[in-house]
PDB file of C-alpha atoms in Angstrom:
ATOM      1  CA  MET A  91       0.000   0.000   0.000  1.00 47.00           C
ATOM      2  CA  GLU A  92       2.839   2.348   0.842  1.00 48.00           C
ATOM      3  CA  THR A  93       4.528   1.828  -2.547  1.00 47.00           C
ATOM      4  CA  LEU A  94       1.198   2.490  -4.257  1.00 40.00           C
ATOM      5  CA  GLU A  95       0.977   5.852  -2.473  1.00 43.00           C
ATOM      6  CA  ARG A  96       4.546   6.727  -3.524  1.00 43.00           C
ATOM      7  CA  GLU A  97       3.760   5.850  -7.131  1.00 42.00           C
ATOM      8  CA  SER A  98       0.638   7.977  -6.935  1.00 41.00           C
ATOM      9  CA  GLN A  99       2.679  10.901  -5.585  1.00 42.00           C
ATOM     10  CA  LYS A 100       5.201  10.503  -8.408  1.00 43.00           C
ATOM     11  CA  MET A 101       2.433  10.547 -10.985  1.00 41.00           C
ATOM     12  CA  ASP A 102       0.712  13.645  -9.564  1.00 43.00           C
ATOM     13  CA  GLY A 103       1.392  16.618 -11.773  1.00 45.00           C
ATOM     14  CA  VAL A 104       2.605  14.532 -14.706  1.00 48.00           C
ATOM     15  CA  GLY A 105       0.208  14.020 -17.569  1.00 49.00           C
ATOM     16  CA  SER A 106       0.521  13.356 -21.255  1.00 48.00           C
ATOM     17  CA  PHE A 107       3.291  15.090 -23.190  1.00 50.00           C
ATOM     18  CA  GLY A 108       5.068  16.278 -20.058  1.00 51.00           C
ATOM     19  CA  ALA A 109       2.337  18.644 -18.936  1.00 50.00           C
ATOM     20  CA  GLY A 110       0.425  18.643 -15.700  1.00 49.00           C
ATOM     21  CA  ARG A 111      -2.979  17.131 -15.425  1.00 53.00           C
ATOM     22  CA  THR A 112      -5.684  18.719 -17.542  1.00 52.00           C
ATOM     23  CA  GLY A 113      -7.289  21.726 -15.936  1.00 55.00           C
ATOM     24  CA  SER A 114      -4.493  22.223 -13.417  1.00 61.00           C
ATOM     25  CA  SER A 115      -3.530  25.793 -12.685  1.00 73.00           C
ATOM     26  CA  VAL A 116      -0.184  27.168 -13.801  1.00 78.00           C
ATOM     27  CA  ASP A 117       1.998  29.094 -11.379  1.00 85.00           C
ATOM     28  CA  PRO A 118       3.369  32.103 -13.318  1.00 87.00           C
ATOM     29  CA  ILE A 119       6.637  32.168 -11.347  1.00 91.00           C
ATOM     30  CA  VAL A 120       7.311  28.491 -12.014  1.00 90.00           C
ATOM     31  CA  PHE A 121       6.319  28.979 -15.655  1.00 89.00           C
ATOM     32  CA  VAL A 122       8.779  31.860 -16.181  1.00 91.00           C
ATOM     33  CA  LYS A 123      11.633  29.836 -14.612  1.00 92.00           C
ATOM     34  CA  GLN A 124      11.199  26.903 -17.017  1.00 91.00           C
ATOM     35  CA  PRO A 125      14.004  26.484 -19.589  1.00 91.00           C
ATOM     36  CA  GLN A 126      11.463  26.494 -22.420  1.00 91.00           C
ATOM     37  CA  THR A 127      10.100  29.867 -21.311  1.00 93.00           C
ATOM     38  CA  ILE A 128      13.557  31.370 -20.836  1.00 95.00           C
ATOM     39  CA  LEU A 129      14.543  30.275 -24.351  1.00 95.00           C
ATOM     40  CA  ARG A 130      11.288  31.662 -25.710  1.00 95.00           C
ATOM     41  CA  ILE A 131      11.948  35.047 -24.051  1.00 96.00           C
ATOM     42  CA  LEU A 132      15.495  35.117 -25.440  1.00 97.00           C
ATOM     43  CA  SER A 133      14.208  34.250 -28.911  1.00 97.00           C
ATOM     44  CA  TRP A 134      11.629  37.028 -28.596  1.00 97.00           C
ATOM     45  CA  ILE A 135      14.299  39.568 -27.626  1.00 98.00           C
ATOM     46  CA  PHE A 136      16.649  38.452 -30.406  1.00 98.00           C
ATOM     47  CA  SER A 137      13.843  38.641 -32.975  1.00 97.00           C
ATOM     48  CA  LEU A 138      12.968  42.118 -31.747  1.00 98.00           C
ATOM     49  CA  VAL A 139      16.584  43.268 -32.147  1.00 98.00           C
ATOM     50  CA  VAL A 140      16.827  41.885 -35.701  1.00 98.00           C
ATOM     51  CA  PHE A 141      13.513  43.443 -36.697  1.00 98.00           C
ATOM     52  CA  ALA A 142      13.995  46.796 -34.975  1.00 97.00           C
ATOM     53  CA  SER A 143      17.595  47.361 -36.010  1.00 96.00           C
ATOM     54  CA  ILE A 144      16.749  46.948 -39.687  1.00 97.00           C
ATOM     55  CA  VAL A 145      13.532  48.963 -39.508  1.00 96.00           C
ATOM     56  CA  ASN A 146      15.123  51.828 -37.559  1.00 95.00           C
ATOM     57  CA  GLU A 147      18.539  52.160 -39.175  1.00 92.00           C
ATOM     58  CA  GLY A 148      18.621  49.654 -42.006  1.00 91.00           C
ATOM     59  CA  TYR A 149      17.748  52.174 -44.690  1.00 90.00           C
ATOM     60  CA  VAL A 150      19.657  55.320 -45.667  1.00 87.00           C
ATOM     61  CA  ASN A 151      19.054  57.969 -48.298  1.00 82.00           C
ATOM     62  CA  MET A 152      22.035  59.001 -50.358  1.00 76.00           C
ATOM     63  CA  GLY A 153      21.266  62.517 -51.545  1.00 75.00           C
ATOM     64  CA  SER A 154      17.856  61.485 -52.844  1.00 77.00           C
ATOM     65  CA  GLU A 155      14.412  60.827 -51.481  1.00 83.00           C
ATOM     66  CA  ARG A 156      14.730  57.103 -52.147  1.00 86.00           C
ATOM     67  CA  LEU A 157      15.843  54.942 -49.228  1.00 88.00           C
ATOM     68  CA  HIS A 158      18.492  52.287 -49.833  1.00 89.00           C
ATOM     69  CA  CYS A 159      19.154  49.220 -47.726  1.00 92.00           C
ATOM     70  CA  VAL A 160      22.484  49.346 -45.858  1.00 93.00           C
ATOM     71  CA  PHE A 161      23.177  45.762 -46.927  1.00 94.00           C
ATOM     72  CA  ASN A 162      24.798  46.483 -50.321  1.00 91.00           C
ATOM     73  CA  LYS A 163      21.714  48.472 -51.384  1.00 91.00           C
ATOM     74  CA  ASN A 164      19.910  45.135 -51.655  1.00 93.00           C
ATOM     75  CA  ALA A 165      16.301  45.717 -50.585  1.00 94.00           C
ATOM     76  CA  ASP A 166      15.723  41.951 -50.479  1.00 97.00           C
ATOM     77  CA  ALA A 167      18.237  41.629 -47.633  1.00 97.00           C
ATOM     78  CA  CYS A 168      16.427  44.223 -45.537  1.00 96.00           C
ATOM     79  CA  ASN A 169      13.010  42.817 -46.400  1.00 97.00           C
ATOM     80  CA  TYR A 170      14.070  39.276 -45.502  1.00 98.00           C
ATOM     81  CA  GLY A 171      15.580  40.395 -42.191  1.00 97.00           C
ATOM     82  CA  VAL A 172      12.451  42.344 -41.290  1.00 98.00           C
ATOM     83  CA  PHE A 173      10.220  39.396 -42.244  1.00 98.00           C
ATOM     84  CA  VAL A 174      12.175  36.821 -40.245  1.00 98.00           C
ATOM     85  CA  GLY A 175      12.426  39.137 -37.235  1.00 97.00           C
ATOM     86  CA  LEU A 176       8.768  40.156 -37.225  1.00 98.00           C
ATOM     87  CA  VAL A 177       7.334  36.676 -37.749  1.00 98.00           C
ATOM     88  CA  GLY A 178       9.784  35.284 -35.170  1.00 97.00           C
ATOM     89  CA  LEU A 179       8.577  37.905 -32.708  1.00 97.00           C
ATOM     90  CA  LEU A 180       4.921  37.030 -33.300  1.00 98.00           C
ATOM     91  CA  ALA A 181       5.620  33.284 -33.209  1.00 97.00           C
ATOM     92  CA  CYS A 182       7.442  33.585 -29.882  1.00 96.00           C
ATOM     93  CA  SER A 183       4.426  35.384 -28.435  1.00 96.00           C
ATOM     94  CA  PHE A 184       2.058  32.735 -29.798  1.00 97.00           C
ATOM     95  CA  PHE A 185       4.111  29.779 -28.556  1.00 95.00           C
ATOM     96  CA  ALA A 186       4.638  31.385 -25.139  1.00 94.00           C
ATOM     97  CA  LEU A 187       0.859  31.657 -24.807  1.00 94.00           C
ATOM     98  CA  LEU A 188       0.481  28.077 -26.042  1.00 92.00           C
ATOM     99  CA  ASP A 189       3.018  26.874 -23.460  1.00 89.00           C
ATOM    100  CA  TYR A 190       1.151  28.741 -20.724  1.00 90.00           C
ATOM    101  CA  LYS A 191      -2.230  27.301 -21.758  1.00 89.00           C
ATOM    102  CA  PHE A 192      -0.834  23.818 -22.496  1.00 86.00           C
ATOM    103  CA  ALA A 193      -2.094  22.355 -19.197  1.00 78.00           C
ATOM    104  CA  SER A 194      -5.676  23.303 -20.074  1.00 84.00           C
ATOM    105  CA  ILE A 195      -5.650  21.334 -23.347  1.00 83.00           C
ATOM    106  CA  SER A 196      -7.639  18.220 -22.506  1.00 82.00           C
ATOM    107  CA  SER A 197      -7.267  16.156 -25.673  1.00 86.00           C
ATOM    108  CA  VAL A 198      -4.102  14.101 -26.024  1.00 86.00           C
ATOM    109  CA  LYS A 199      -4.381  14.455 -29.804  1.00 91.00           C
ATOM    110  CA  ASP A 200      -4.534  18.242 -29.518  1.00 90.00           C
ATOM    111  CA  ARG A 201      -1.534  18.225 -27.170  1.00 88.00           C
ATOM    112  CA  LYS A 202       0.396  16.108 -29.648  1.00 89.00           C
ATOM    113  CA  LYS A 203      -0.498  18.518 -32.470  1.00 92.00           C
ATOM    114  CA  ALA A 204       0.632  21.478 -30.352  1.00 91.00           C
ATOM    115  CA  VAL A 205       3.966  19.822 -29.541  1.00 91.00           C
ATOM    116  CA  MET A 206       4.564  18.799 -33.154  1.00 94.00           C
ATOM    117  CA  LEU A 207       3.707  22.309 -34.360  1.00 95.00           C
ATOM    118  CA  GLU A 208       6.111  23.817 -31.848  1.00 94.00           C
ATOM    119  CA  ILE A 209       8.953  21.450 -32.750  1.00 95.00           C
ATOM    120  CA  GLY A 210       8.409  21.799 -36.494  1.00 96.00           C
ATOM    121  CA  PHE A 211       8.104  25.570 -36.460  1.00 97.00           C
ATOM    122  CA  SER A 212      11.117  26.032 -34.175  1.00 96.00           C
ATOM    123  CA  GLY A 213      13.291  23.863 -36.411  1.00 96.00           C
ATOM    124  CA  PHE A 214      12.077  25.605 -39.554  1.00 98.00           C
ATOM    125  CA  TRP A 215      12.590  29.049 -38.035  1.00 97.00           C
ATOM    126  CA  ALA A 216      16.121  28.120 -36.948  1.00 98.00           C
ATOM    127  CA  PHE A 217      16.803  27.293 -40.603  1.00 98.00           C
ATOM    128  CA  LEU A 218      15.324  30.622 -41.756  1.00 98.00           C
ATOM    129  CA  TYR A 219      17.537  32.449 -39.259  1.00 98.00           C
ATOM    130  CA  PHE A 220      20.537  30.547 -40.629  1.00 98.00           C
ATOM    131  CA  VAL A 221      19.612  31.779 -44.106  1.00 98.00           C
ATOM    132  CA  SER A 222      19.153  35.280 -42.690  1.00 98.00           C
ATOM    133  CA  PHE A 223      22.565  35.210 -41.039  1.00 98.00           C
ATOM    134  CA  CYS A 224      24.278  34.008 -44.229  1.00 98.00           C
ATOM    135  CA  PHE A 225      22.391  36.415 -46.503  1.00 98.00           C
ATOM    136  CA  LEU A 226      22.889  39.491 -44.315  1.00 97.00           C
ATOM    137  CA  ALA A 227      26.557  38.706 -43.633  1.00 97.00           C
ATOM    138  CA  ASN A 228      27.199  38.144 -47.342  1.00 97.00           C
ATOM    139  CA  GLN A 229      25.527  41.397 -48.357  1.00 96.00           C
ATOM    140  CA  TRP A 230      27.272  43.298 -45.558  1.00 95.00           C
ATOM    141  CA  SER A 231      30.678  42.015 -46.685  1.00 95.00           C
ATOM    142  CA  ARG A 232      29.948  43.375 -50.182  1.00 94.00           C
ATOM    143  CA  THR A 233      28.974  46.814 -48.881  1.00 91.00           C
ATOM    144  CA  THR A 234      31.648  49.406 -49.643  1.00 87.00           C
ATOM    145  CA  PRO A 235      32.456  52.410 -47.436  1.00 83.00           C
ATOM    146  CA  ASP A 236      31.357  54.660 -50.302  1.00 81.00           C
ATOM    147  CA  GLU A 237      27.820  53.302 -49.953  1.00 78.00           C
ATOM    148  CA  LEU A 238      27.613  54.268 -46.279  1.00 78.00           C
ATOM    149  CA  PRO A 239      28.888  57.778 -45.618  1.00 72.00           C
ATOM    150  CA  LEU A 240      29.786  58.282 -41.952  1.00 73.00           C
ATOM    151  CA  ASN A 241      29.069  54.576 -41.358  1.00 81.00           C
ATOM    152  CA  GLN A 242      25.334  55.247 -41.236  1.00 83.00           C
ATOM    153  CA  GLY A 243      23.487  52.136 -40.128  1.00 88.00           C
ATOM    154  CA  ALA A 244      26.677  50.092 -39.660  1.00 91.00           C
ATOM    155  CA  ASP A 245      25.974  49.265 -36.020  1.00 93.00           C
ATOM    156  CA  ALA A 246      22.397  48.282 -36.811  1.00 94.00           C
ATOM    157  CA  ALA A 247      23.570  46.037 -39.639  1.00 95.00           C
ATOM    158  CA  ARG A 248      26.113  44.328 -37.383  1.00 96.00           C
ATOM    159  CA  ALA A 249      23.463  43.902 -34.678  1.00 97.00           C
ATOM    160  CA  ALA A 250      21.038  42.304 -37.144  1.00 97.00           C
ATOM    161  CA  ILE A 251      23.735  39.876 -38.289  1.00 98.00           C
ATOM    162  CA  ALA A 252      24.869  39.007 -34.760  1.00 98.00           C
ATOM    163  CA  PHE A 253      21.374  38.502 -33.395  1.00 98.00           C
ATOM    164  CA  SER A 254      20.409  36.430 -36.421  1.00 98.00           C
ATOM    165  CA  PHE A 255      23.239  34.111 -35.412  1.00 98.00           C
ATOM    166  CA  PHE A 256      22.150  34.071 -31.760  1.00 98.00           C
ATOM    167  CA  SER A 257      18.595  33.325 -32.897  1.00 98.00           C
ATOM    168  CA  ILE A 258      19.757  30.153 -34.650  1.00 98.00           C
ATOM    169  CA  ILE A 259      21.012  28.841 -31.312  1.00 97.00           C
ATOM    170  CA  THR A 260      17.891  29.753 -29.336  1.00 97.00           C
ATOM    171  CA  TRP A 261      15.450  28.366 -31.916  1.00 97.00           C
ATOM    172  CA  VAL A 262      17.366  25.065 -32.164  1.00 96.00           C
ATOM    173  CA  ARG A 263      17.476  24.803 -28.366  1.00 96.00           C
ATOM    174  CA  THR A 264      13.761  25.605 -28.219  1.00 94.00           C
ATOM    175  CA  ALA A 265      13.002  22.736 -30.614  1.00 92.00           C
ATOM    176  CA  LYS A 266      15.258  20.396 -28.637  1.00 92.00           C
ATOM    177  CA  THR A 267      13.788  21.477 -25.300  1.00 90.00           C
ATOM    178  CA  SER A 268      10.279  20.933 -26.651  1.00 83.00           C
ATOM    179  CA  THR A 269      11.131  17.284 -27.289  1.00 79.00           C
ATOM    180  CA  THR A 270      12.635  16.757 -23.824  1.00 77.00           C
ATOM    181  CA  THR A 271      10.100  18.654 -21.700  1.00 67.00           C
ATOM    182  CA  LYS A 272       7.108  17.368 -23.628  1.00 61.00           C
ATOM    183  CA  PRO A 273       8.120  13.871 -24.758  1.00 52.00           C
ATOM    184  CA  LEU A 274       6.033  12.338 -27.522  1.00 51.00           C
ATOM    185  CA  GLN A 275       4.732   9.330 -25.633  1.00 44.00           C
ATOM    186  CA  ILE A 276       1.457   7.629 -26.337  1.00 39.00           C
TER     187      ILE A 276
END
């Protein structure tokens, strides 16, 4: 009888896909301290830096009214960086909310779909950040000093490149952490 009680205590709070029992309340302090949440917050911050640095200082005008991208005057580089940063920012917000509400999802099938979506999207977004890092770094290396008088936007360009690289790491770790904290068991 005593071992049965210990087994019951071990099982309390552990449900399908690593979440607590359905309908259990989530402690916000415990939630924020989870590795998954910390990685999500870091990914959100890194996405914000990539997005904001390109939007704020990624375009310069060179004696005309037309704005040019600081990455070798390649508008596609700026557009891609803004897209990856903005969608990453929105996705981090969505998945943070999903992680917070995960305990209230009652269907095991819905939980499995949520976990698979999170793993798939995180892996895919890590790849898109890898492309962003390579593309922005390549275009930045081709930018001549003549194209940026007084180094306008240089710090923002370097920040976008650096935080694209950091984002690769956080998105990969987020996908990996999703598989370990919410194992796909049936």
